[in-house]
mmCIF file of C-alpha atoms and ligand atoms in Angstrom:
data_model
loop_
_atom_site.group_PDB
_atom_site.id
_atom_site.type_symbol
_atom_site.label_atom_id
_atom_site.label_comp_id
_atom_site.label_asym_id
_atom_site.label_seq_id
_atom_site.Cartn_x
_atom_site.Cartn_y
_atom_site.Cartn_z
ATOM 1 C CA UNK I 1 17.438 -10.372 -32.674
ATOM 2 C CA UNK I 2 20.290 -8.233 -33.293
ATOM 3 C CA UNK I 3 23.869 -9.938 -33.065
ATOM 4 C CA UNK I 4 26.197 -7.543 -31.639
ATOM 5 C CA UNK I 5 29.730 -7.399 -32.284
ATOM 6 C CA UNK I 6 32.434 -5.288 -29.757
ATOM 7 C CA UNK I 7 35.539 -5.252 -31.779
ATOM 8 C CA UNK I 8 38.452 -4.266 -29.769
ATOM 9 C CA UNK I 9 42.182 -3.885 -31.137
ATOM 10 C CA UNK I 10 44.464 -4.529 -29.019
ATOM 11 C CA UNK I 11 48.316 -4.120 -29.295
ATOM 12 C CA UNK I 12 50.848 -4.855 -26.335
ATOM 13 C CA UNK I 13 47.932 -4.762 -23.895
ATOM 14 C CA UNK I 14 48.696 -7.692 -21.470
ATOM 15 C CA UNK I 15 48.140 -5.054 -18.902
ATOM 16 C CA UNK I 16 44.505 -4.053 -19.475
ATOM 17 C CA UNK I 17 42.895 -6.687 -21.327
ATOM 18 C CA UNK I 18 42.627 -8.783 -17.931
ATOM 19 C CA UNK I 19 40.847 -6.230 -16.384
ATOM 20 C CA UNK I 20 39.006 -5.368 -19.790
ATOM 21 C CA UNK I 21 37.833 -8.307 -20.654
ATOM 22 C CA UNK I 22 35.280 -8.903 -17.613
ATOM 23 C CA UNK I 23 33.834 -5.317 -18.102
ATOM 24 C CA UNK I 24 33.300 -6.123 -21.753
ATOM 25 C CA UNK I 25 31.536 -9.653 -20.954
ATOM 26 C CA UNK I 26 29.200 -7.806 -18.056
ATOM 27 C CA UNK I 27 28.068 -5.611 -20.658
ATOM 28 C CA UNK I 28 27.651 -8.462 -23.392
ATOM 29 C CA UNK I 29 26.087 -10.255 -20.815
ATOM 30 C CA UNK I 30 23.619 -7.899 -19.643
ATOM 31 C CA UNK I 31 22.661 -6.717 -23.099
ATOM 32 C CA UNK I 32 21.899 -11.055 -24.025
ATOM 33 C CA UNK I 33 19.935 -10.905 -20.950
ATOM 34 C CA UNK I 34 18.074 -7.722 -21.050
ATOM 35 C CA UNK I 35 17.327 -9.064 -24.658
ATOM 36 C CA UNK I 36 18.918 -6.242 -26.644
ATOM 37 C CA UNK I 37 21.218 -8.356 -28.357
ATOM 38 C CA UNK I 38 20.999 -11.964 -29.608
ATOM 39 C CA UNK I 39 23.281 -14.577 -27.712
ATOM 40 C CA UNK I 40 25.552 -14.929 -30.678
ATOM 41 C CA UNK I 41 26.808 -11.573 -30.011
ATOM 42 C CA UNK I 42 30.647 -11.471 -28.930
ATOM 43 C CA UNK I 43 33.482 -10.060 -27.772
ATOM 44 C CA UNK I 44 36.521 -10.143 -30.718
ATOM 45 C CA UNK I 45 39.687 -8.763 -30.227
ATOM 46 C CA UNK I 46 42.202 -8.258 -32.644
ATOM 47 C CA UNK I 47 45.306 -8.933 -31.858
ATOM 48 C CA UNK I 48 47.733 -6.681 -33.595
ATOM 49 C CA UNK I 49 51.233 -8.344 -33.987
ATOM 50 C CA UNK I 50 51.457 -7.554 -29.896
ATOM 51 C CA UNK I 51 54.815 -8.684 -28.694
ATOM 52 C CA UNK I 52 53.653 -9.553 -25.517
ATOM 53 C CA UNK I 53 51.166 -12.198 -23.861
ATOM 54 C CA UNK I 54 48.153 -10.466 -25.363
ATOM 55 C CA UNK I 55 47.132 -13.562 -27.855
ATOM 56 C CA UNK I 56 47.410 -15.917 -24.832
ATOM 57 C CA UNK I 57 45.542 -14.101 -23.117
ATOM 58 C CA UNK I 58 42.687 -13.506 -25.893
ATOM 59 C CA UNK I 59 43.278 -17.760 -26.578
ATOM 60 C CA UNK I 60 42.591 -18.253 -22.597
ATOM 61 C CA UNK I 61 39.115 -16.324 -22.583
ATOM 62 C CA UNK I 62 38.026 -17.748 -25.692
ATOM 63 C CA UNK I 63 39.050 -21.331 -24.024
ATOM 64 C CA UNK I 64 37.018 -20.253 -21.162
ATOM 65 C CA UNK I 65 33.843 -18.194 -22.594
ATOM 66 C CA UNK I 66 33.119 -18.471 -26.259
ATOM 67 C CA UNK I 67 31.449 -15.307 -26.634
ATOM 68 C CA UNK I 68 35.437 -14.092 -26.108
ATOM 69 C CA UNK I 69 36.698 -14.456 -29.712
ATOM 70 C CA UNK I 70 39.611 -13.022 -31.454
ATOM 71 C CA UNK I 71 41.544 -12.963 -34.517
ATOM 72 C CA UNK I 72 45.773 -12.570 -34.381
ATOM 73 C CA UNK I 73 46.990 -10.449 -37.599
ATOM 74 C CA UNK I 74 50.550 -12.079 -38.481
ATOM 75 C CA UNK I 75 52.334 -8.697 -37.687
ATOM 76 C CA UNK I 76 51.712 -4.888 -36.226
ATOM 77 C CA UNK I 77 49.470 -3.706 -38.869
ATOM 78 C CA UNK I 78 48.145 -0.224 -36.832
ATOM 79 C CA UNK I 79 45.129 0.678 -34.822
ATOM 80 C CA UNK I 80 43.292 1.366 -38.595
ATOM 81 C CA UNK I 81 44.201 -1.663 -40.306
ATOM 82 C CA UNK I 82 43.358 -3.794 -37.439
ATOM 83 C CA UNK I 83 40.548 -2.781 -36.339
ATOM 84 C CA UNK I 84 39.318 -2.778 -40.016
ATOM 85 C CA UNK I 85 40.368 -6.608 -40.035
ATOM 86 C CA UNK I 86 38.103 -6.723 -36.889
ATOM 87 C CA UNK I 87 34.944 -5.028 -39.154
ATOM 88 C CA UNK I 88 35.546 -7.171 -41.641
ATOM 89 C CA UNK I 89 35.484 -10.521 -39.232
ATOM 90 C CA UNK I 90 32.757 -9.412 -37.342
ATOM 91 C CA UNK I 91 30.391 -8.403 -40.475
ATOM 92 C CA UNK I 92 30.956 -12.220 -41.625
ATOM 93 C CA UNK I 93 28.790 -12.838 -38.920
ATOM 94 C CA UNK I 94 26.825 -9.988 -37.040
ATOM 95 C CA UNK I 95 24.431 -7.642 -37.726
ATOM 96 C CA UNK I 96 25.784 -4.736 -36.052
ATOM 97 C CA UNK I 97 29.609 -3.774 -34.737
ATOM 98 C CA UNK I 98 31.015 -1.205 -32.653
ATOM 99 C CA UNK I 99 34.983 -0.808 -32.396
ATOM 100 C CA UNK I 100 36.035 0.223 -28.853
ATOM 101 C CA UNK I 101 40.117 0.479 -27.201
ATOM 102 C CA UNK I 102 40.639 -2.448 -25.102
ATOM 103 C CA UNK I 103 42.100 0.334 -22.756
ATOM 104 C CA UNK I 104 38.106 0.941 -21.977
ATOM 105 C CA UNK I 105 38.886 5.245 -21.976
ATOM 106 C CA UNK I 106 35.539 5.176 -24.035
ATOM 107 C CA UNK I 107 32.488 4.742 -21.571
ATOM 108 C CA UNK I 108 30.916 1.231 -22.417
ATOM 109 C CA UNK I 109 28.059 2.069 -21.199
ATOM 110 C CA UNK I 110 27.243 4.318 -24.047
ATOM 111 C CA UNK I 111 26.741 1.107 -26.180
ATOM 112 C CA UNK I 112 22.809 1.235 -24.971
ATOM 113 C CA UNK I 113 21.935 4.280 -26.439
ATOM 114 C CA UNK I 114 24.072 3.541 -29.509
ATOM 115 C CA UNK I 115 22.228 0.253 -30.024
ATOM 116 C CA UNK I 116 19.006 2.259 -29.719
ATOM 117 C CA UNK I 117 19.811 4.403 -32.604
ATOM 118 C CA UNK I 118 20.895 1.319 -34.488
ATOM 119 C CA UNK I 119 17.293 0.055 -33.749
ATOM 120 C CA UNK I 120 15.654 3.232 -35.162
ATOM 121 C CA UNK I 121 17.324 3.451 -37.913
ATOM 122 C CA UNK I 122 20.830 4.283 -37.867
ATOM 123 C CA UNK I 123 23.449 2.869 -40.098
ATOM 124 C CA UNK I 124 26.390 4.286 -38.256
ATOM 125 C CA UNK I 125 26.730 5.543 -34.663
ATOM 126 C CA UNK I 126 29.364 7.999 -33.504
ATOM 127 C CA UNK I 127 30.645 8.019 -30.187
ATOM 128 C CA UNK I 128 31.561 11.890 -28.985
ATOM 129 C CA UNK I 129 33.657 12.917 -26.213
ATOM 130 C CA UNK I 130 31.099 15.317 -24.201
ATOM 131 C CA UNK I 131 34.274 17.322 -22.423
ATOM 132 C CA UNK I 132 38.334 16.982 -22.501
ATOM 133 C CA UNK I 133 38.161 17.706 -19.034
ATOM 134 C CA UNK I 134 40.374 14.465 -18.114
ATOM 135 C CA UNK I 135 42.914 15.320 -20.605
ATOM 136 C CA UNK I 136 45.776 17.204 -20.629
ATOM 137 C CA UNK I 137 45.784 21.021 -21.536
ATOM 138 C CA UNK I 138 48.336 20.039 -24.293
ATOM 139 C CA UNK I 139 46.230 16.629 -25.425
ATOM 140 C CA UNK I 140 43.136 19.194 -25.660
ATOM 141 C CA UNK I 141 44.165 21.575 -27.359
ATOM 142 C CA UNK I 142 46.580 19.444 -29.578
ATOM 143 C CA UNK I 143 43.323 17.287 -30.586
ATOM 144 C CA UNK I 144 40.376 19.900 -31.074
ATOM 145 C CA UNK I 145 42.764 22.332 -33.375
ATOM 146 C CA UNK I 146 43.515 19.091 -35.345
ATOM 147 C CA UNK I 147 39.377 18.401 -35.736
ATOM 148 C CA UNK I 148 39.482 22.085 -36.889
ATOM 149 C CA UNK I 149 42.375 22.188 -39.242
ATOM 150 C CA UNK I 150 41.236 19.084 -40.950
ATOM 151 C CA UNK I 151 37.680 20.292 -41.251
ATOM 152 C CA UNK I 152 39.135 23.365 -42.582
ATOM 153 C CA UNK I 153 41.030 21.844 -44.773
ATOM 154 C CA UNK I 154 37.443 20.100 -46.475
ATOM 155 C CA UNK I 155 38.017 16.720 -44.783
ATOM 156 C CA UNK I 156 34.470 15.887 -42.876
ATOM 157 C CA UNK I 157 35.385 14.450 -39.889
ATOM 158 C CA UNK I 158 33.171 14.756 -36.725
ATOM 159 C CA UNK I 159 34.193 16.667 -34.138
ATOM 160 C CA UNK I 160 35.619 14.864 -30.710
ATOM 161 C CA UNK I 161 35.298 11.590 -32.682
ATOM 162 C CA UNK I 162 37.684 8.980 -32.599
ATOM 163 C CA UNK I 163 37.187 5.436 -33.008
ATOM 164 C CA UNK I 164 34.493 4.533 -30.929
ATOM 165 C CA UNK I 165 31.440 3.998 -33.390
ATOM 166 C CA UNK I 166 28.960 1.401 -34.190
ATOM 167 C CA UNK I 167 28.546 0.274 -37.499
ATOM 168 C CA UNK I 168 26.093 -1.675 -39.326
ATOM 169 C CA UNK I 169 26.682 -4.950 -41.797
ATOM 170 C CA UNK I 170 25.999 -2.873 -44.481
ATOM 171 C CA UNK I 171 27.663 0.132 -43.540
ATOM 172 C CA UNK I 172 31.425 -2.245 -42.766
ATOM 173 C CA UNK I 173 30.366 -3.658 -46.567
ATOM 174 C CA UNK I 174 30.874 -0.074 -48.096
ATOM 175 C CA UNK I 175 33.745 0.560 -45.843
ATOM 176 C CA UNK I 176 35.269 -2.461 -47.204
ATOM 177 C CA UNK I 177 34.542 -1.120 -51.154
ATOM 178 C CA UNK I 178 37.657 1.473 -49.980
ATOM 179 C CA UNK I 179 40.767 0.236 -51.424
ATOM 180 C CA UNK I 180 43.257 2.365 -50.085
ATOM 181 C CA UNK I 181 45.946 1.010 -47.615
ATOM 182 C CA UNK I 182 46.231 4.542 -46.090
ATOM 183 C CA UNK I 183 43.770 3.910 -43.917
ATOM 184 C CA UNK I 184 42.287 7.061 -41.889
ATOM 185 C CA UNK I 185 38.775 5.848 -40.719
ATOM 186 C CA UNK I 186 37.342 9.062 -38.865
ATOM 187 C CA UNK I 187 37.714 10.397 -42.394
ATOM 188 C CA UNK I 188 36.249 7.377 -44.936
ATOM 189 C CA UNK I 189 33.504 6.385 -42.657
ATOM 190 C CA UNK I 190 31.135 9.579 -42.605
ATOM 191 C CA UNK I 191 31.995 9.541 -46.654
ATOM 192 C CA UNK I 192 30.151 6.679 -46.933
ATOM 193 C CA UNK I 193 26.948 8.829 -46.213
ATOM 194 C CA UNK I 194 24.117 6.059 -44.604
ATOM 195 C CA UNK I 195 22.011 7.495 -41.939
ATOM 196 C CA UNK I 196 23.817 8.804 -39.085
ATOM 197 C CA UNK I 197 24.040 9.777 -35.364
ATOM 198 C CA UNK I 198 25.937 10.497 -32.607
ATOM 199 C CA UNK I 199 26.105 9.702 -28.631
ATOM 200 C CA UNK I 200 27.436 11.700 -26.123
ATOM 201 C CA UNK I 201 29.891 9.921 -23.926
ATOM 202 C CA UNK I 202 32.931 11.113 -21.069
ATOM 203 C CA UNK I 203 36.610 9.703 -22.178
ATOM 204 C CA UNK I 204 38.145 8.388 -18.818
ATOM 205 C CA UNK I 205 41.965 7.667 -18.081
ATOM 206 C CA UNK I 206 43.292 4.478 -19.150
ATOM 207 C CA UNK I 207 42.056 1.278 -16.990
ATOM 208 C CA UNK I 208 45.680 -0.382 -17.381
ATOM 209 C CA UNK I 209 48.890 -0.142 -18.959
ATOM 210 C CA UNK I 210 50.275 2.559 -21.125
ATOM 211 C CA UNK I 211 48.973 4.807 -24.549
ATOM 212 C CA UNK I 212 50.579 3.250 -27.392
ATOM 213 C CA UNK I 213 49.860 6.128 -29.576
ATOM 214 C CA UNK I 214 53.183 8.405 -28.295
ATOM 215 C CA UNK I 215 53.124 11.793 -29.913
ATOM 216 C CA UNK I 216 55.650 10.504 -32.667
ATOM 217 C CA UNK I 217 52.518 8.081 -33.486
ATOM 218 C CA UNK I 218 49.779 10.639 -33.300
ATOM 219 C CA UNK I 219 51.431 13.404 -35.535
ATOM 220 C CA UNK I 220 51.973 10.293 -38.362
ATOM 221 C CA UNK I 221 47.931 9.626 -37.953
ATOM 222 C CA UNK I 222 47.312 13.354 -38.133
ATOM 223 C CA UNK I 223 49.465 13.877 -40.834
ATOM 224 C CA UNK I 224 47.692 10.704 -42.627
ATOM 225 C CA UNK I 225 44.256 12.095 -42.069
ATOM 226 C CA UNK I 226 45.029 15.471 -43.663
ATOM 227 C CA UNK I 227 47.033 14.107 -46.982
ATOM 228 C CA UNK I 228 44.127 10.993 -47.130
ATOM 229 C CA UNK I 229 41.033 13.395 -47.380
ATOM 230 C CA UNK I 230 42.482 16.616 -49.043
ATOM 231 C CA UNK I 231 44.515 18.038 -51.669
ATOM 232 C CA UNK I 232 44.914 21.635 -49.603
ATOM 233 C CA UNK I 233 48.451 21.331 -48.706
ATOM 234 C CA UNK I 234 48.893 21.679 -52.336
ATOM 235 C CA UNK I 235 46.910 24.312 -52.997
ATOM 236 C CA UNK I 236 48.413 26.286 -50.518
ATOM 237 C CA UNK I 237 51.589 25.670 -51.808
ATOM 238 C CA UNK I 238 49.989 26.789 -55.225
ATOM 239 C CA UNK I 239 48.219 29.761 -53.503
ATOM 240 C CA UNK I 240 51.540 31.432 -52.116
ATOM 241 C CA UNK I 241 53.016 30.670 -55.511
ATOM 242 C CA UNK I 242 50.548 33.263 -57.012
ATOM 243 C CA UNK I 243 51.427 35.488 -54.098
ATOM 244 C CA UNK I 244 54.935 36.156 -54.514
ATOM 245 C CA UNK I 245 54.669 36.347 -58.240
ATOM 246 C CA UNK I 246 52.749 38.907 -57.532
ATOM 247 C CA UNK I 247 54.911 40.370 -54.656
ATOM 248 C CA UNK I 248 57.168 39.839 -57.135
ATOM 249 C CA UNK I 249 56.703 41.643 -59.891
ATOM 250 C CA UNK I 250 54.871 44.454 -58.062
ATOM 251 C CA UNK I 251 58.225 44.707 -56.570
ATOM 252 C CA UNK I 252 59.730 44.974 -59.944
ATOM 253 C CA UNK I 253 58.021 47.560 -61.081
ATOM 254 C CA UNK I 254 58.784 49.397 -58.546
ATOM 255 C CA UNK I 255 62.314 48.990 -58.212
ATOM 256 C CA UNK I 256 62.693 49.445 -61.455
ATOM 257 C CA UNK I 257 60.999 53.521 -61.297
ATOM 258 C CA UNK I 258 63.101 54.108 -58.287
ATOM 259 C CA UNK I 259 66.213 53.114 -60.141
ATOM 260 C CA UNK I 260 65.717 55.147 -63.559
ATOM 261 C CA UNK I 261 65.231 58.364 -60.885
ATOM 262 C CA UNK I 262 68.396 57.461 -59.388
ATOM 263 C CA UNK I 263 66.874 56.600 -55.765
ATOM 264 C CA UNK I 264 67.420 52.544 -55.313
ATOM 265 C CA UNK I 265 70.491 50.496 -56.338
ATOM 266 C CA UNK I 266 70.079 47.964 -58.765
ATOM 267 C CA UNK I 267 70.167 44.937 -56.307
ATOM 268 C CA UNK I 268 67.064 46.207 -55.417
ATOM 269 C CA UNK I 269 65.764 44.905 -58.691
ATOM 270 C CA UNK I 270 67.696 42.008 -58.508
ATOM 271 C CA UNK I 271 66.003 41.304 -55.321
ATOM 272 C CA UNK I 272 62.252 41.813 -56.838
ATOM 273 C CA UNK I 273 63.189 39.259 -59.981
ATOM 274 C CA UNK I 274 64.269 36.858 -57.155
ATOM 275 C CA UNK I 275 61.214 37.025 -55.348
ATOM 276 C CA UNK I 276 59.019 36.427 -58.818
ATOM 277 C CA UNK I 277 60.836 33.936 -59.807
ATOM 278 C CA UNK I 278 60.660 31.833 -56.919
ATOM 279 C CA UNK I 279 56.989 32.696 -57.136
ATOM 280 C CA UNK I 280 56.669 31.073 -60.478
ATOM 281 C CA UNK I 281 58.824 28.003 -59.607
ATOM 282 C CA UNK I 282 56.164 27.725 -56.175
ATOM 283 C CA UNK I 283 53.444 28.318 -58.808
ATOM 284 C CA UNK I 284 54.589 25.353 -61.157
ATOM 285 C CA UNK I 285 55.270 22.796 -58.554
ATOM 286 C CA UNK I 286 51.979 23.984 -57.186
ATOM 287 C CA UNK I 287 49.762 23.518 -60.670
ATOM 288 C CA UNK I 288 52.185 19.894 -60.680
ATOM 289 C CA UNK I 289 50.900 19.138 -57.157
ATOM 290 C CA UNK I 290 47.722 19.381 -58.218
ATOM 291 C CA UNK I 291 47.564 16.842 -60.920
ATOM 292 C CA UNK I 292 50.159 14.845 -58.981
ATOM 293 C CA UNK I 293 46.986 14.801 -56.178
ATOM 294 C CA UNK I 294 44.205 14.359 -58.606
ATOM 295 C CA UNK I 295 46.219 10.949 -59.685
ATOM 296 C CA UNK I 296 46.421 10.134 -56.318
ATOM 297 C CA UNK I 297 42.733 10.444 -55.556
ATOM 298 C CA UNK I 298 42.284 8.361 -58.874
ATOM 299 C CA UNK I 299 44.173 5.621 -58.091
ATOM 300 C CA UNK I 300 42.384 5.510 -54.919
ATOM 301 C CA UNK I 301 39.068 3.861 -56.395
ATOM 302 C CA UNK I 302 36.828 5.102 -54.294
ATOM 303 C CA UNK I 303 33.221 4.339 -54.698
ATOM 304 C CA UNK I 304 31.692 6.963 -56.516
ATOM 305 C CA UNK I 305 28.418 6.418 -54.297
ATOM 306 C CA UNK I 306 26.284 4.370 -52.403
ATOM 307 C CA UNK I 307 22.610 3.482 -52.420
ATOM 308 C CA UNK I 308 20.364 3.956 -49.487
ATOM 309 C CA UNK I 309 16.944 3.730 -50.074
ATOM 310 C CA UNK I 310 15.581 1.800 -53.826
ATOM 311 C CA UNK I 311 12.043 1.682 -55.039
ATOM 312 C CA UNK I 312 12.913 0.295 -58.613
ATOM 313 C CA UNK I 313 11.068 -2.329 -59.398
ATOM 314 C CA UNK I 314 13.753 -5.483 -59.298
ATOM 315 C CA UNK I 315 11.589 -8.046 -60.613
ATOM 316 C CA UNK I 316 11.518 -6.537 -63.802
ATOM 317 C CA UNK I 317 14.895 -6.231 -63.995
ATOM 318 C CA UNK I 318 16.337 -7.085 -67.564
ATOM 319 C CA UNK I 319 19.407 -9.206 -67.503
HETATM 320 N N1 UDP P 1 46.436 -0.237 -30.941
HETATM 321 C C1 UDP P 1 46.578 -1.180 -31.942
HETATM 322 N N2 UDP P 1 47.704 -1.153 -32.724
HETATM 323 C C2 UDP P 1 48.681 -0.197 -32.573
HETATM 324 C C3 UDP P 1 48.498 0.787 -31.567
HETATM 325 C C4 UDP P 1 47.362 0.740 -30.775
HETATM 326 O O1 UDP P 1 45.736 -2.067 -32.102
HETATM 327 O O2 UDP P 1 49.680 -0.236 -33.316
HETATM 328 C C5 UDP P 1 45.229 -0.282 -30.099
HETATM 329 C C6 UDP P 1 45.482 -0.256 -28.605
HETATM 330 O O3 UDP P 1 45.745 -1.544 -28.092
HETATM 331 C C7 UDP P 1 44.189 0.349 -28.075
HETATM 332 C C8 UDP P 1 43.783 1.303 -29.182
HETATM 333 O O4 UDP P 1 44.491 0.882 -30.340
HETATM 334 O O5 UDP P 1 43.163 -0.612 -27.903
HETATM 335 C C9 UDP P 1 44.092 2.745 -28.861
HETATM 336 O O6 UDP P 1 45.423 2.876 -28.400
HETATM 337 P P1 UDP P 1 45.785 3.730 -27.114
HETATM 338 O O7 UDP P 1 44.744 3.565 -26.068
HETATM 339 O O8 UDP P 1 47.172 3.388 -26.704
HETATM 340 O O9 UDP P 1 45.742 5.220 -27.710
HETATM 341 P P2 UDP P 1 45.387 6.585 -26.905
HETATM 342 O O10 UDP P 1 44.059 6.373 -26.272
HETATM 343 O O11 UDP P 1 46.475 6.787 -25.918
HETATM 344 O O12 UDP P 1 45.359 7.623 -27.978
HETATM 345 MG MG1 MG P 2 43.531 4.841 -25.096
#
């Protein structure tokens, strides 16, 4: 039977995990009983360097309920990197995970249906906000244009995704073969490429306590998203480059006709050769950029791909 991990960062959250916590276990529990899941399933949270009483907390349910287990990271790593430490736990030991905020915004009940695809087939699961309707005008519209400028931009992210997703063993083992410590996950996880769905879910306010993603925090993750997955800053850079050259020299030439019949002054020409020039050095920093962001990519390691389906014939493998 399928063991069933719920891995849950959680950072500072002394406030919701109490009232988290139970939720989570009536869901593990009913899922053990209704024999969707195997008893081994459980509950991990990670603790991410929380200042608070969140570890004692995590330590007291585990004390009480083993299927409560947790892991403490020795400092604030990030949502990303913890609840990649959380994957990486969980996949010593569980068939399937899904990553959910301890805050509970994401409906738990949409674990069910996630499960189901799991059971069919599915290597990867993503959860996807049906509506914004409970956020703010300014959260809405800050959050869609980012899904659309990144996409844009050539980075494949799913739209109204965030973290909520179940993953298979296998699918957390080809996470893990990403080295990078810039972690953006909406953006490695549908590069990995196994079978896929999604699940339709409403967000809902915070249970307890308060976001610890303040805008300062969100622009940082958005910004990380669009320089992990693409090199189009740079080629925009590169693209207006070519522009004003262009502008530029167009400029020139025409500054330069007006002046021989006596219409412009000549620090109309000036002006032109300005414009060029800066053109050119936008150009060059540009054509830089772009093997500056080719290295990057390099150095990365990414896997180049991953297998889904074999029919070779391992038996006859040669060594
Ligand atoms: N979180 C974390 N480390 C951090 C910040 C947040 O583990 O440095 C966790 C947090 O405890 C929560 C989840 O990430 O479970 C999402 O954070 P939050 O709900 O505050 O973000 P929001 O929903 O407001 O964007
Ligand atoms: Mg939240």
């Amino acid at each position: 039977m399928t063991v069933l991990y719920l891995v849950i960062p959680c950072y500072n959250e002394q406030e919701a995990l109490p009232v988290s916590a139970p939720r989570l276990m009536d869901k593990l529990n009913s899922l053990i009983s209704a024999g969707a899941i195997g008893d081994e399933s459980r509950i991990l949270f990670v603790n991410d360097g929380s200042h608070d009483k969140t570890w004692e907390i995590i330590t007291q349910l585990h004390d009480k309920d083993k299927h409560y287990s947790g892991v403490n990271l020795s400092r604030n790593r990030g949502q990303q990197n913890a609840m990649l430490a959380g994957l990486e736990t969980a996949a010593r030991f569980a068939d399937a995970m899904i990553t959910v905020d301890v805050d509970l915004q994401d409906d738990i009940n949409a674990v069910d249906e996630m499960l189901e695809k799991y059971e069919s087939g599915c290597d990867i699961v993503y959860g996807v906000r049906n509506a914004r309707k409970k956020d703010s005008f300014f959260k809405r519209f800050t959050a869609e244009g980012f899904y659309k400028v990144i996409n844009k931009m050539g980075g494949e992210i799913i739209f109204n995704h965030s973290e909520y997703r179940l993953m298979s063993r296998r699918a957390v083992k080809a996470l893990s073969e990403y080295k990078e410590c810039n972690l953006f996950l909406r953006g490695l996880v549908p590069m990995i490429g196994y079978k896929s769905d999604v699940v339709f879910y409403e967000r809902e306010k915070r249970i307890a306590g308060e976001s610890k993603y303040p805008l300062k925090k969100m622009l940082a993750l958005a910004y990380e998203g669009i320089t992990s997955l693409t090199l189009t800053p740079i080629k925009i850079i590169r693209s207006a480059g070519v522009l004003f050259t262009l502008l530029g020299l167009a400029g020139l030439a025409a500054t330069i006709t007006l002046y021989c019949l006596g219409i412009a002054g000549s620090v109309w020409i000036l002006l032109s050769a300005l414009v060029a020039m800066s053109g050119i050095i936008e150009f060059s920093v540009g054509i830089v950029g772009d093997y500056v962001g080719k290295t990057y990519f390099e150095v990365k390691h990414r896997p180049r791909y991953f297998i889904s389906e074999s029919l070779v014939d391992e038996e006859n493998e040669r060594s």
